[in-house]
mmCIF file of C-alpha atoms and ligand atoms in Angstrom:
data_model
loop_
_atom_site.group_PDB
_atom_site.id
_atom_site.type_symbol
_atom_site.label_atom_id
_atom_site.label_comp_id
_atom_site.label_asym_id
_atom_site.label_seq_id
_atom_site.Cartn_x
_atom_site.Cartn_y
_atom_site.Cartn_z
ATOM 1 C CA MET A 1 -53.606 -0.172 13.779
ATOM 2 C CA ASN A 2 -50.865 0.918 16.146
ATOM 3 C CA GLY A 3 -50.524 0.939 19.914
ATOM 4 C CA THR A 4 -51.136 4.652 20.450
ATOM 5 C CA GLN A 5 -54.394 4.976 18.520
ATOM 6 C CA GLN A 6 -57.473 5.869 20.489
ATOM 7 C CA GLU A 7 -61.036 4.899 19.884
ATOM 8 C CA THR A 8 -64.164 6.190 21.484
ATOM 9 C CA LEU A 9 -67.505 4.420 21.756
ATOM 10 C CA ARG A 10 -70.760 5.864 22.996
ATOM 11 C CA VAL A 11 -73.164 4.021 25.279
ATOM 12 C CA ALA A 12 -76.503 5.459 24.134
ATOM 13 C CA LEU A 13 -78.761 5.881 27.148
ATOM 14 C CA GLY A 14 -80.386 9.266 26.589
ATOM 15 C CA GLU A 15 -79.287 11.774 29.200
ATOM 16 C CA ARG A 16 -77.246 9.021 30.911
ATOM 17 C CA SER A 17 -75.161 8.371 27.762
ATOM 18 C CA TYR A 18 -71.405 8.192 28.147
ATOM 19 C CA ASP A 19 -68.179 7.514 26.288
ATOM 20 C CA ILE A 20 -65.841 4.564 26.570
ATOM 21 C CA ILE A 21 -62.317 5.478 25.511
ATOM 22 C CA VAL A 22 -59.894 2.649 24.763
ATOM 23 C CA ALA A 23 -56.273 3.642 24.157
ATOM 24 C CA SER A 24 -52.684 3.396 25.338
ATOM 25 C CA GLY A 25 -51.342 5.902 27.859
ATOM 26 C CA LEU A 26 -54.697 7.006 29.280
ATOM 27 C CA ILE A 27 -53.437 6.926 32.879
ATOM 28 C CA GLU A 28 -51.112 9.831 32.039
ATOM 29 C CA ARG A 29 -53.763 11.664 30.004
ATOM 30 C CA ALA A 30 -56.753 10.988 32.255
ATOM 31 C CA GLY A 31 -57.026 14.573 33.502
ATOM 32 C CA THR A 32 -57.667 16.031 30.061
ATOM 33 C CA HIS A 33 -60.533 13.573 29.452
ATOM 34 C CA ILE A 34 -62.021 13.877 32.931
ATOM 35 C CA ALA A 35 -61.790 17.631 33.654
ATOM 36 C CA PRO A 36 -64.460 18.741 31.130
ATOM 37 C CA LEU A 37 -67.007 16.333 32.669
ATOM 38 C CA LEU A 38 -66.786 17.495 36.281
ATOM 39 C CA LYS A 39 -69.408 19.756 37.894
ATOM 40 C CA ARG A 40 -66.672 21.106 40.167
ATOM 41 C CA PRO A 41 -62.959 20.330 39.741
ATOM 42 C CA ARG A 42 -62.858 17.938 42.671
ATOM 43 C CA ALA A 43 -62.511 14.144 42.644
ATOM 44 C CA VAL A 44 -61.866 11.279 45.042
ATOM 45 C CA VAL A 45 -59.941 8.393 43.489
ATOM 46 C CA ILE A 46 -60.682 5.031 45.069
ATOM 47 C CA THR A 47 -58.402 2.127 44.278
ATOM 48 C CA ASP A 48 -56.977 -1.060 45.765
ATOM 49 C CA GLU A 49 -53.514 -1.505 47.212
ATOM 50 C CA ASN A 50 -52.097 -3.427 44.216
ATOM 51 C CA VAL A 51 -53.260 -0.862 41.689
ATOM 52 C CA ALA A 52 -52.248 2.010 43.984
ATOM 53 C CA ALA A 53 -48.656 0.769 44.060
ATOM 54 C CA LEU A 54 -48.525 0.632 40.267
ATOM 55 C CA TYR A 55 -50.597 3.537 38.969
ATOM 56 C CA LEU A 56 -52.015 5.868 41.631
ATOM 57 C CA GLU A 57 -49.212 8.400 41.674
ATOM 58 C CA ARG A 58 -49.168 8.866 37.881
ATOM 59 C CA PHE A 59 -52.951 8.992 37.764
ATOM 60 C CA VAL A 60 -53.223 11.631 40.485
ATOM 61 C CA LYS A 61 -50.493 13.684 38.812
ATOM 62 C CA SER A 62 -52.498 13.682 35.603
ATOM 63 C CA LEU A 63 -55.656 14.895 37.391
ATOM 64 C CA GLU A 64 -53.751 17.582 39.253
ATOM 65 C CA ALA A 65 -52.158 18.752 36.036
ATOM 66 C CA ALA A 66 -55.731 19.365 34.819
ATOM 67 C CA ASN A 67 -56.404 21.449 37.961
ATOM 68 C CA ILE A 68 -58.615 18.858 39.618
ATOM 69 C CA LEU A 69 -58.426 18.857 43.419
ATOM 70 C CA THR A 70 -57.749 15.160 44.030
ATOM 71 C CA GLN A 71 -57.991 13.018 47.155
ATOM 72 C CA THR A 72 -57.423 9.273 47.333
ATOM 73 C CA ILE A 73 -58.664 6.251 49.261
ATOM 74 C CA THR A 74 -56.883 2.892 48.998
ATOM 75 C CA LEU A 75 -58.745 -0.286 49.937
ATOM 76 C CA PRO A 76 -57.530 -3.866 50.376
ATOM 77 C CA ALA A 77 -57.420 -5.916 47.139
ATOM 78 C CA GLY A 78 -59.743 -8.884 46.685
ATOM 79 C CA GLU A 79 -63.344 -9.971 46.480
ATOM 80 C CA GLN A 80 -63.876 -9.536 50.269
ATOM 81 C CA THR A 81 -63.711 -5.792 49.708
ATOM 82 C CA LYS A 82 -67.109 -5.959 47.948
ATOM 83 C CA SER A 83 -68.864 -6.172 51.311
ATOM 84 C CA PHE A 84 -71.212 -4.215 53.562
ATOM 85 C CA ALA A 85 -68.303 -3.667 55.970
ATOM 86 C CA HIS A 86 -66.122 -2.029 53.316
ATOM 87 C CA LEU A 87 -69.037 -0.086 51.864
ATOM 88 C CA GLU A 88 -69.739 1.353 55.298
ATOM 89 C CA ARG A 89 -66.095 2.228 55.869
ATOM 90 C CA LEU A 90 -65.820 3.787 52.412
ATOM 91 C CA CYS A 91 -68.925 5.946 52.929
ATOM 92 C CA GLU A 92 -67.538 7.069 56.274
ATOM 93 C CA GLN A 93 -64.182 7.925 54.723
ATOM 94 C CA LEU A 94 -65.983 9.933 52.049
ATOM 95 C CA SER A 95 -67.876 11.788 54.792
ATOM 96 C CA GLU A 96 -64.592 12.485 56.585
ATOM 97 C CA LEU A 97 -63.330 14.039 53.344
ATOM 98 C CA ASN A 98 -66.496 16.175 53.288
ATOM 99 C CA VAL A 99 -67.508 15.151 49.805
ATOM 100 C CA GLU A 100 -70.223 17.318 48.288
ATOM 101 C CA ARG A 101 -72.910 16.578 45.694
ATOM 102 C CA SER A 102 -70.616 18.053 43.058
ATOM 103 C CA THR A 103 -67.657 15.789 43.931
ATOM 104 C CA THR A 104 -66.907 12.993 41.452
ATOM 105 C CA LEU A 105 -65.767 9.527 42.528
ATOM 106 C CA ILE A 106 -63.266 7.719 40.319
ATOM 107 C CA ALA A 107 -62.923 3.930 40.477
ATOM 108 C CA LEU A 108 -59.336 3.003 39.532
ATOM 109 C CA GLY A 109 -59.053 -0.786 39.557
ATOM 110 C CA GLY A 110 -60.631 -4.084 38.608
ATOM 111 C CA GLY A 111 -64.229 -5.214 38.871
ATOM 112 C CA VAL A 112 -64.137 -5.295 42.658
ATOM 113 C CA ILE A 113 -63.287 -1.606 42.954
ATOM 114 C CA GLY A 114 -65.613 -0.664 40.070
ATOM 115 C CA ASP A 115 -68.611 -2.485 41.549
ATOM 116 C CA LEU A 116 -68.054 -1.177 45.088
ATOM 117 C CA VAL A 117 -67.283 2.421 44.123
ATOM 118 C CA GLY A 118 -70.179 2.516 41.660
ATOM 119 C CA PHE A 119 -72.544 1.422 44.407
ATOM 120 C CA ALA A 120 -71.063 3.884 46.903
ATOM 121 C CA ALA A 121 -71.529 6.615 44.283
ATOM 122 C CA ALA A 122 -75.166 5.574 43.821
ATOM 123 C CA VAL A 123 -75.989 5.870 47.516
ATOM 124 C CA MET A 124 -73.595 8.511 48.870
ATOM 125 C CA LEU A 125 -75.522 11.793 49.302
ATOM 126 C CA ARG A 126 -78.193 10.054 47.171
ATOM 127 C CA GLY A 127 -75.946 9.990 44.152
ATOM 128 C CA LEU A 128 -72.508 11.296 43.170
ATOM 129 C CA ALA A 129 -71.137 11.285 39.652
ATOM 130 C CA PHE A 130 -68.603 8.530 39.048
ATOM 131 C CA ILE A 131 -66.036 7.536 36.463
ATOM 132 C CA GLN A 132 -64.643 4.087 35.756
ATOM 133 C CA VAL A 133 -60.944 3.586 35.045
ATOM 134 C CA PRO A 134 -60.854 -0.218 34.716
ATOM 135 C CA THR A 135 -57.440 -1.854 35.079
ATOM 136 C CA THR A 136 -58.169 -5.563 34.489
ATOM 137 C CA LEU A 137 -59.228 -7.058 31.166
ATOM 138 C CA LEU A 138 -62.433 -8.306 32.804
ATOM 139 C CA ALA A 139 -63.261 -4.824 34.031
ATOM 140 C CA GLN A 140 -62.381 -3.210 30.673
ATOM 141 C CA VAL A 141 -64.609 -5.491 28.600
ATOM 142 C CA ASP A 142 -67.387 -6.167 31.047
ATOM 143 C CA SER A 143 -67.835 -4.820 34.561
ATOM 144 C CA SER A 144 -67.045 -1.132 33.903
ATOM 145 C CA VAL A 145 -69.651 -0.876 31.129
ATOM 146 C CA GLY A 146 -73.391 -1.080 31.671
ATOM 147 C CA GLY A 147 -73.947 0.315 35.140
ATOM 148 C CA LYS A 148 -74.324 -2.799 37.265
ATOM 149 C CA THR A 149 -72.846 -1.955 40.662
ATOM 150 C CA GLY A 150 -73.029 -3.732 43.975
ATOM 151 C CA ILE A 151 -71.617 -5.812 46.774
ATOM 152 C CA ASN A 152 -71.795 -9.412 47.947
ATOM 153 C CA THR A 153 -73.648 -10.588 51.061
ATOM 154 C CA ARG A 154 -73.225 -13.804 53.010
ATOM 155 C CA PHE A 155 -76.092 -15.176 50.906
ATOM 156 C CA GLY A 156 -74.284 -14.718 47.625
ATOM 157 C CA LYS A 157 -72.569 -12.487 45.082
ATOM 158 C CA ASN A 158 -73.878 -9.121 43.914
ATOM 159 C CA LEU A 159 -77.127 -9.475 45.859
ATOM 160 C CA VAL A 160 -77.210 -5.829 46.957
ATOM 161 C CA GLY A 161 -76.626 -3.160 44.367
ATOM 162 C CA ALA A 162 -77.980 -0.637 41.917
ATOM 163 C CA PHE A 163 -78.044 0.106 38.224
ATOM 164 C CA TYR A 164 -75.972 3.274 38.173
ATOM 165 C CA GLN A 165 -74.163 4.441 35.048
ATOM 166 C CA PRO A 166 -70.729 6.079 35.060
ATOM 167 C CA LYS A 167 -70.055 9.396 33.290
ATOM 168 C CA LEU A 168 -67.044 8.008 31.436
ATOM 169 C CA VAL A 169 -65.017 4.809 31.072
ATOM 170 C CA LEU A 170 -61.279 5.121 30.419
ATOM 171 C CA ALA A 171 -59.658 1.806 29.475
ATOM 172 C CA ASP A 172 -55.874 2.083 29.178
ATOM 173 C CA VAL A 173 -54.621 -1.015 27.344
ATOM 174 C CA GLU A 174 -51.105 -0.521 28.736
ATOM 175 C CA VAL A 175 -52.110 -1.289 32.318
ATOM 176 C CA LEU A 176 -52.921 -4.850 31.278
ATOM 177 C CA GLU A 177 -49.164 -5.418 31.004
ATOM 178 C CA THR A 178 -48.804 -5.682 34.789
ATOM 179 C CA LEU A 179 -51.765 -8.010 35.207
ATOM 180 C CA GLU A 180 -51.049 -11.601 36.253
ATOM 181 C CA PRO A 181 -51.404 -13.908 33.212
ATOM 182 C CA ARG A 182 -54.105 -15.905 35.002
ATOM 183 C CA GLN A 183 -56.169 -12.743 35.548
ATOM 184 C CA LEU A 184 -55.661 -11.715 31.915
ATOM 185 C CA LEU A 185 -56.879 -15.094 30.709
ATOM 186 C CA ALA A 186 -59.897 -14.975 33.020
ATOM 187 C CA GLY A 187 -60.810 -11.632 31.415
ATOM 188 C CA TYR A 188 -60.326 -13.155 27.973
ATOM 189 C CA ALA A 189 -63.176 -15.576 28.753
ATOM 190 C CA GLU A 190 -65.524 -12.573 28.751
ATOM 191 C CA VAL A 191 -64.083 -11.415 25.396
ATOM 192 C CA VAL A 192 -64.725 -14.756 23.717
ATOM 193 C CA LYS A 193 -68.185 -14.757 25.324
ATOM 194 C CA TYR A 194 -69.235 -11.812 23.114
ATOM 195 C CA ALA A 195 -68.112 -13.765 20.047
ATOM 196 C CA PHE A 196 -70.093 -16.825 21.089
ATOM 197 C CA ILE A 197 -73.230 -14.747 21.720
ATOM 198 C CA ASP A 198 -73.692 -13.082 18.344
ATOM 199 C CA ASP A 199 -70.458 -12.474 16.475
ATOM 200 C CA ALA A 200 -69.093 -15.479 14.578
ATOM 201 C CA PRO A 201 -66.665 -13.312 12.509
ATOM 202 C CA PHE A 202 -65.186 -11.967 15.777
ATOM 203 C CA PHE A 203 -64.725 -15.577 16.905
ATOM 204 C CA ALA A 204 -62.817 -16.348 13.697
ATOM 205 C CA TRP A 205 -60.666 -13.248 14.366
ATOM 206 C CA LEU A 206 -59.994 -14.431 17.907
ATOM 207 C CA GLU A 207 -59.035 -17.910 16.724
ATOM 208 C CA GLU A 208 -56.336 -16.278 14.630
ATOM 209 C CA ASN A 209 -55.269 -13.458 16.912
ATOM 210 C CA ALA A 210 -55.762 -14.620 20.507
ATOM 211 C CA PRO A 211 -52.190 -15.884 20.984
ATOM 212 C CA ALA A 212 -50.679 -12.509 19.999
ATOM 213 C CA LEU A 213 -53.319 -10.636 21.956
ATOM 214 C CA LEU A 214 -52.618 -12.633 25.092
ATOM 215 C CA GLN A 215 -48.882 -12.203 24.645
ATOM 216 C CA GLY A 216 -49.186 -8.437 24.693
ATOM 217 C CA ASP A 217 -49.967 -7.065 21.224
ATOM 218 C CA ARG A 218 -51.513 -3.702 22.144
ATOM 219 C CA ALA A 219 -53.300 -3.092 18.846
ATOM 220 C CA LYS A 220 -54.981 -6.493 18.974
ATOM 221 C CA ARG A 221 -55.888 -5.954 22.615
ATOM 222 C CA ARG A 222 -57.444 -2.625 21.757
ATOM 223 C CA HIS A 223 -59.421 -4.137 18.893
ATOM 224 C CA ALA A 224 -60.725 -6.954 21.117
ATOM 225 C CA ILE A 225 -61.650 -4.540 23.937
ATOM 226 C CA LEU A 226 -63.422 -2.165 21.551
ATOM 227 C CA THR A 227 -65.346 -4.989 19.889
ATOM 228 C CA SER A 228 -66.351 -6.363 23.297
ATOM 229 C CA CYS A 229 -67.383 -2.952 24.667
ATOM 230 C CA ALA A 230 -69.327 -2.195 21.479
ATOM 231 C CA ALA A 231 -71.212 -5.479 21.884
ATOM 232 C CA LYS A 232 -71.993 -4.745 25.514
ATOM 233 C CA ALA A 233 -72.914 -1.114 24.801
ATOM 234 C CA ARG A 234 -75.371 -2.249 22.096
ATOM 235 C CA VAL A 235 -77.112 -4.659 24.424
ATOM 236 C CA VAL A 236 -77.189 -2.238 27.358
ATOM 237 C CA ALA A 237 -78.632 0.533 25.163
ATOM 238 C CA GLN A 238 -81.505 -1.802 24.244
ATOM 239 C CA ASP A 239 -82.111 -3.329 27.659
ATOM 240 C CA GLU A 240 -80.449 -1.402 30.484
ATOM 241 C CA ARG A 241 -82.180 -3.260 33.333
ATOM 242 C CA GLU A 242 -82.041 -6.788 31.976
ATOM 243 C CA ALA A 243 -85.707 -7.201 31.104
ATOM 244 C CA GLY A 244 -84.788 -9.230 28.031
ATOM 245 C CA LYS A 245 -81.818 -9.131 25.674
ATOM 246 C CA ARG A 246 -79.229 -8.233 28.322
ATOM 247 C CA ALA A 247 -79.705 -11.714 29.783
ATOM 248 C CA LEU A 248 -77.703 -13.058 26.793
ATOM 249 C CA LEU A 249 -74.614 -11.586 28.442
ATOM 250 C CA ASN A 250 -75.040 -14.248 31.109
ATOM 251 C CA LEU A 251 -73.831 -16.956 28.715
ATOM 252 C CA GLY A 252 -71.901 -19.453 30.857
ATOM 253 C CA HIS A 253 -72.927 -17.699 34.059
ATOM 254 C CA THR A 254 -75.696 -19.989 35.347
ATOM 255 C CA PHE A 255 -73.225 -22.874 35.355
ATOM 256 C CA GLY A 256 -70.254 -20.672 36.219
ATOM 257 C CA HIS A 257 -71.914 -19.169 39.281
ATOM 258 C CA ALA A 258 -72.815 -22.636 40.564
ATOM 259 C CA LEU A 259 -69.161 -23.686 40.193
ATOM 260 C CA GLU A 260 -67.964 -20.479 41.864
ATOM 261 C CA ALA A 261 -70.400 -20.995 44.741
ATOM 262 C CA GLN A 262 -69.223 -24.579 45.115
ATOM 263 C CA THR A 263 -65.557 -23.497 45.213
ATOM 264 C CA GLY A 264 -66.196 -20.610 47.615
ATOM 265 C CA TYR A 265 -65.581 -17.627 45.273
ATOM 266 C CA GLY A 266 -61.846 -17.679 45.825
ATOM 267 C CA GLU A 267 -58.520 -18.370 44.167
ATOM 268 C CA ALA A 268 -59.579 -21.943 43.307
ATOM 269 C CA LEU A 269 -61.738 -20.630 40.479
ATOM 270 C CA LEU A 270 -61.701 -17.041 39.218
ATOM 271 C CA HIS A 271 -64.967 -15.610 37.867
ATOM 272 C CA GLY A 272 -63.775 -15.700 34.244
ATOM 273 C CA GLU A 273 -62.552 -19.285 34.653
ATOM 274 C CA GLY A 274 -65.984 -20.255 35.952
ATOM 275 C CA VAL A 275 -67.526 -18.529 32.934
ATOM 276 C CA ALA A 276 -65.206 -20.433 30.553
ATOM 277 C CA ILE A 277 -66.183 -23.810 32.038
ATOM 278 C CA GLY A 278 -69.796 -22.611 32.156
ATOM 279 C CA MET A 279 -69.705 -21.765 28.429
ATOM 280 C CA ALA A 280 -68.264 -25.216 27.657
ATOM 281 C CA MET A 281 -71.174 -26.673 29.669
ATOM 282 C CA ALA A 282 -73.681 -24.477 27.806
ATOM 283 C CA PHE A 283 -72.332 -25.787 24.484
ATOM 284 C CA ALA A 284 -72.471 -29.362 25.824
ATOM 285 C CA LEU A 285 -76.066 -28.980 27.002
ATOM 286 C CA SER A 286 -77.081 -27.283 23.737
ATOM 287 C CA HIS A 287 -75.556 -30.166 21.779
ATOM 288 C CA GLN A 288 -77.138 -32.775 24.061
ATOM 289 C CA LEU A 289 -80.547 -31.173 23.497
ATOM 290 C CA GLY A 290 -80.027 -31.362 19.738
ATOM 291 C CA LEU A 291 -79.856 -27.587 19.389
ATOM 292 C CA CYS A 292 -76.218 -27.043 18.431
ATOM 293 C CA PRO A 293 -74.065 -28.978 15.945
ATOM 294 C CA GLY A 294 -71.279 -30.969 17.589
ATOM 295 C CA GLN A 295 -68.663 -29.327 15.385
ATOM 296 C CA ASP A 296 -69.498 -25.858 16.764
ATOM 297 C CA ALA A 297 -69.378 -27.096 20.344
ATOM 298 C CA THR A 298 -66.040 -28.811 19.697
ATOM 299 C CA ARG A 299 -64.557 -25.776 17.937
ATOM 300 C CA ALA A 300 -65.630 -23.400 20.723
ATOM 301 C CA VAL A 301 -64.234 -25.545 23.511
ATOM 302 C CA ALA A 302 -61.024 -26.292 21.571
ATOM 303 C CA HIS A 303 -60.327 -22.568 21.232
ATOM 304 C CA MET A 304 -60.745 -21.901 24.937
ATOM 305 C CA ALA A 305 -58.562 -24.887 25.811
ATOM 306 C CA ARG A 306 -55.893 -23.841 23.294
ATOM 307 C CA VAL A 307 -55.451 -20.412 24.886
ATOM 308 C CA GLY A 308 -55.220 -22.028 28.323
ATOM 309 C CA LEU A 309 -58.672 -21.501 29.809
ATOM 310 C CA PRO A 310 -60.181 -24.311 31.854
ATOM 311 C CA THR A 311 -63.031 -26.015 29.974
ATOM 312 C CA ASP A 312 -63.851 -28.886 32.292
ATOM 313 C CA LEU A 313 -63.766 -29.717 35.982
ATOM 314 C CA SER A 314 -60.403 -31.494 35.980
ATOM 315 C CA ALA A 315 -58.572 -28.654 37.740
ATOM 316 C CA LEU A 316 -61.134 -28.545 40.554
ATOM 317 C CA ASP A 317 -61.453 -30.754 43.574
ATOM 318 C CA THR A 318 -64.855 -32.196 42.772
ATOM 319 C CA GLN A 319 -64.587 -35.351 44.897
ATOM 320 C CA ALA A 320 -67.209 -34.209 47.370
ATOM 321 C CA TRP A 321 -69.465 -32.528 44.820
ATOM 322 C CA HIS A 322 -72.960 -33.716 44.184
ATOM 323 C CA VAL A 323 -75.293 -32.850 41.339
ATOM 324 C CA ASP A 324 -77.965 -31.788 43.859
ATOM 325 C CA ALA A 325 -75.654 -29.123 45.267
ATOM 326 C CA LEU A 326 -74.961 -27.689 41.796
ATOM 327 C CA MET A 327 -78.662 -27.727 40.915
ATOM 328 C CA ASP A 328 -79.435 -26.082 44.226
ATOM 329 C CA HIS A 329 -76.981 -23.231 43.472
ATOM 330 C CA MET A 330 -78.594 -22.777 40.051
ATOM 331 C CA SER A 331 -82.077 -22.649 41.504
ATOM 332 C CA ARG A 332 -80.972 -19.851 43.833
ATOM 333 C CA ASP A 333 -79.514 -17.746 41.030
ATOM 334 C CA LYS A 334 -80.737 -14.127 40.899
ATOM 335 C CA LYS A 335 -82.240 -14.820 37.484
ATOM 336 C CA VAL A 336 -84.607 -17.565 38.640
ATOM 337 C CA GLU A 337 -88.247 -16.620 38.129
ATOM 338 C CA GLY A 338 -91.226 -18.656 39.264
ATOM 339 C CA GLY A 339 -88.810 -21.460 40.134
ATOM 340 C CA LYS A 340 -87.555 -21.680 36.525
ATOM 341 C CA VAL A 341 -83.830 -21.435 35.932
ATOM 342 C CA SER A 342 -82.759 -19.201 33.073
ATOM 343 C CA PHE A 343 -80.157 -20.591 30.664
ATOM 344 C CA VAL A 344 -78.338 -19.099 27.736
ATOM 345 C CA LEU A 345 -77.941 -21.821 25.117
ATOM 346 C CA LEU A 346 -76.551 -21.816 21.584
ATOM 347 C CA ARG A 347 -77.747 -22.861 18.150
ATOM 348 C CA ALA A 348 -74.212 -22.308 16.842
ATOM 349 C CA ILE A 349 -71.152 -20.167 17.535
ATOM 350 C CA GLY A 350 -72.563 -16.633 17.323
ATOM 351 C CA GLN A 351 -76.189 -17.664 17.904
ATOM 352 C CA ALA A 352 -77.017 -17.618 21.597
ATOM 353 C CA PHE A 353 -80.546 -17.450 22.961
ATOM 354 C CA THR A 354 -82.170 -17.463 26.391
ATOM 355 C CA THR A 355 -84.602 -20.058 27.625
ATOM 356 C CA ARG A 356 -86.369 -21.132 30.806
ATOM 357 C CA ASP A 357 -87.516 -24.388 29.240
ATOM 358 C CA VAL A 358 -84.624 -26.685 30.041
ATOM 359 C CA ASP A 359 -86.013 -29.916 31.340
ATOM 360 C CA MET A 360 -84.481 -30.621 34.764
ATOM 361 C CA ALA A 361 -83.966 -34.317 33.972
ATOM 362 C CA SER A 362 -81.766 -33.420 30.957
ATOM 363 C CA LEU A 363 -79.820 -30.970 33.085
ATOM 364 C CA ARG A 364 -79.289 -33.552 35.832
ATOM 365 C CA ASP A 365 -78.191 -36.087 33.244
ATOM 366 C CA MET A 366 -75.671 -33.672 31.780
ATOM 367 C CA LEU A 367 -74.281 -32.622 35.177
ATOM 368 C CA GLU A 368 -73.906 -36.241 36.266
ATOM 369 C CA ARG A 369 -71.875 -36.977 33.168
ATOM 370 C CA TRP A 370 -69.692 -33.913 33.754
ATOM 371 C CA LEU A 371 -68.978 -34.869 37.328
ATOM 372 C CA GLU A 372 -68.163 -38.443 36.330
ATOM 373 C CA THR A 373 -66.111 -38.005 33.193
ATOM 374 C CA LYS A 374 -64.639 -34.564 33.534
ATOM 375 C CA SER A 375 -63.194 -34.819 37.015
HETATM 376 N N1 LIG B 401 -70.697 -5.015 37.228
HETATM 377 C C1 LIG B 401 -70.647 -5.957 36.315
HETATM 378 O O1 LIG B 401 -71.347 -5.897 35.292
HETATM 379 C C2 LIG B 401 -69.700 -7.094 36.497
HETATM 380 C C3 LIG B 401 -69.442 -7.971 35.427
HETATM 381 C C4 LIG B 401 -68.498 -8.984 35.605
HETATM 382 C C5 LIG B 401 -67.834 -9.115 36.820
HETATM 383 N N2 LIG B 401 -68.104 -8.237 37.842
HETATM 384 C C6 LIG B 401 -67.410 -8.338 39.125
HETATM 385 O O2 LIG B 401 -66.036 -8.047 38.909
HETATM 386 C C7 LIG B 401 -65.293 -8.627 39.978
HETATM 387 C C8 LIG B 401 -64.039 -9.253 39.427
HETATM 388 O O3 LIG B 401 -63.282 -8.257 38.791
HETATM 389 P P1 LIG B 401 -61.746 -8.479 38.438
HETATM 390 O O4 LIG B 401 -61.572 -9.791 37.803
HETATM 391 O O5 LIG B 401 -61.286 -7.262 37.749
HETATM 392 O O6 LIG B 401 -61.084 -8.669 39.890
HETATM 393 P P2 LIG B 401 -60.313 -7.680 40.866
HETATM 394 O O7 LIG B 401 -60.869 -6.329 40.868
HETATM 395 O O8 LIG B 401 -60.257 -8.412 42.173
HETATM 396 O O9 LIG B 401 -58.849 -7.642 40.241
HETATM 397 C C9 LIG B 401 -58.086 -8.827 40.183
HETATM 398 C C10 LIG B 401 -56.702 -8.626 40.811
HETATM 399 O O10 LIG B 401 -55.887 -7.890 39.916
HETATM 400 C C11 LIG B 401 -55.287 -6.775 40.584
HETATM 401 N N3 LIG B 401 -55.112 -5.755 39.555
HETATM 402 C C12 LIG B 401 -56.054 -4.954 39.016
HETATM 403 N N4 LIG B 401 -55.542 -4.256 37.995
HETATM 404 C C13 LIG B 401 -54.242 -4.595 37.893
HETATM 405 C C14 LIG B 401 -53.197 -4.222 37.016
HETATM 406 N N5 LIG B 401 -53.390 -3.393 35.987
HETATM 407 N N6 LIG B 401 -51.973 -4.768 37.211
HETATM 408 C C15 LIG B 401 -51.768 -5.667 38.226
HETATM 409 N N7 LIG B 401 -52.729 -6.075 39.066
HETATM 410 C C16 LIG B 401 -53.958 -5.543 38.901
HETATM 411 C C17 LIG B 401 -56.241 -6.448 41.694
HETATM 412 O O11 LIG B 401 -55.595 -5.753 42.736
HETATM 413 C C18 LIG B 401 -56.708 -7.835 42.113
HETATM 414 O O12 LIG B 401 -55.772 -8.409 42.996
HETATM 415 C C19 LIG B 401 -66.210 -9.613 40.661
HETATM 416 O O13 LIG B 401 -66.599 -9.111 41.906
HETATM 417 C C20 LIG B 401 -67.415 -9.705 39.732
HETATM 418 O O14 LIG B 401 -68.616 -9.953 40.425
HETATM 419 C C21 LIG B 401 -69.025 -7.250 37.692
#
């Protein structure tokens, strides 16, 4: 493996199939990958101000070199941009640019830009083609693949959206070099999630290679991103709209979302950090219920802690937290059906399964212990 190798994966969804390309230097070569896919050689690149400052000029140059008429829109960075207000403004800006049905939207940025632009593409003129160029690790291994798009409302995250697949995903491993270490680590939580779900050998690889990967080894980053995208692509190909198997990808999320809701979806707890703590809680609950050996739970949590991810509530101000509030957040999760909360639990590292049969008394017991001993 070397840093300039490229790998392509296919997400198999019939006529909505698309490639994910993971390589170094894709920002400069984007035009050659994108041009053949366009109905007309016209694109609008939508990004946020941080990514614009770092990559927009080079990216636009590459599209123009491939004779693509390119316009750009730069939005504020941050989760607040995934809102009705910004969606409205973005659609109006696209109208001002006179986009046509044949115009392609390109999301250049992290999960916030990808989710918002994907949703705008789904609704603008009843559907424009769109391409994902994810620039955070989280977006490269998770949010850019699989077609979930959307915005937040004042009632919660991602409550308005659409399943809408991109035409291509271009993940340039080099752009991760400007990412804040905390953001990189938060994305790594989603990488290790795939290992916990159904890939014990990948977990063993991560135990050995995570330090180098996190320090910047491009070949190891590419391998981890490809393995993660392949795992997600497999699941999405089998269950695009989350009727069954796709729910496994929510490992750590039922707990994580409750923690994020409790901390206000801000800097206090990034999404990936919430997922890391949530996965530690899923292992703890699985062990408490007699489903998962203690040694697997300990090994999983030790790995996350060793790389620097939070695995308990000690970094959070939990003084005013109450178990009822956490249980209330869980019961309002999008995945609740007939009042039953969906959990992803584990029989071992690499053996996750979904269940709606967690007894609420056991859950309360576990949460009480976490709030007492882990804070
Ligand atoms: N659609 C899905 O399936 C899915 C899955 C997981 C998460 N998400 C969503 O993704 C969002 C989080 O995404 P995120 O973590 O990428 O956050 P983000 O998009 O807010 O990016 C994090 C920060 O990094 C900056 N940034 C991006 N790329 C950079 C780079 N290469 N160098 C330097 N700075 C860079 C951004 O400007 C931002 O400040 C959440 O809204 C979450 O709901 C969606």
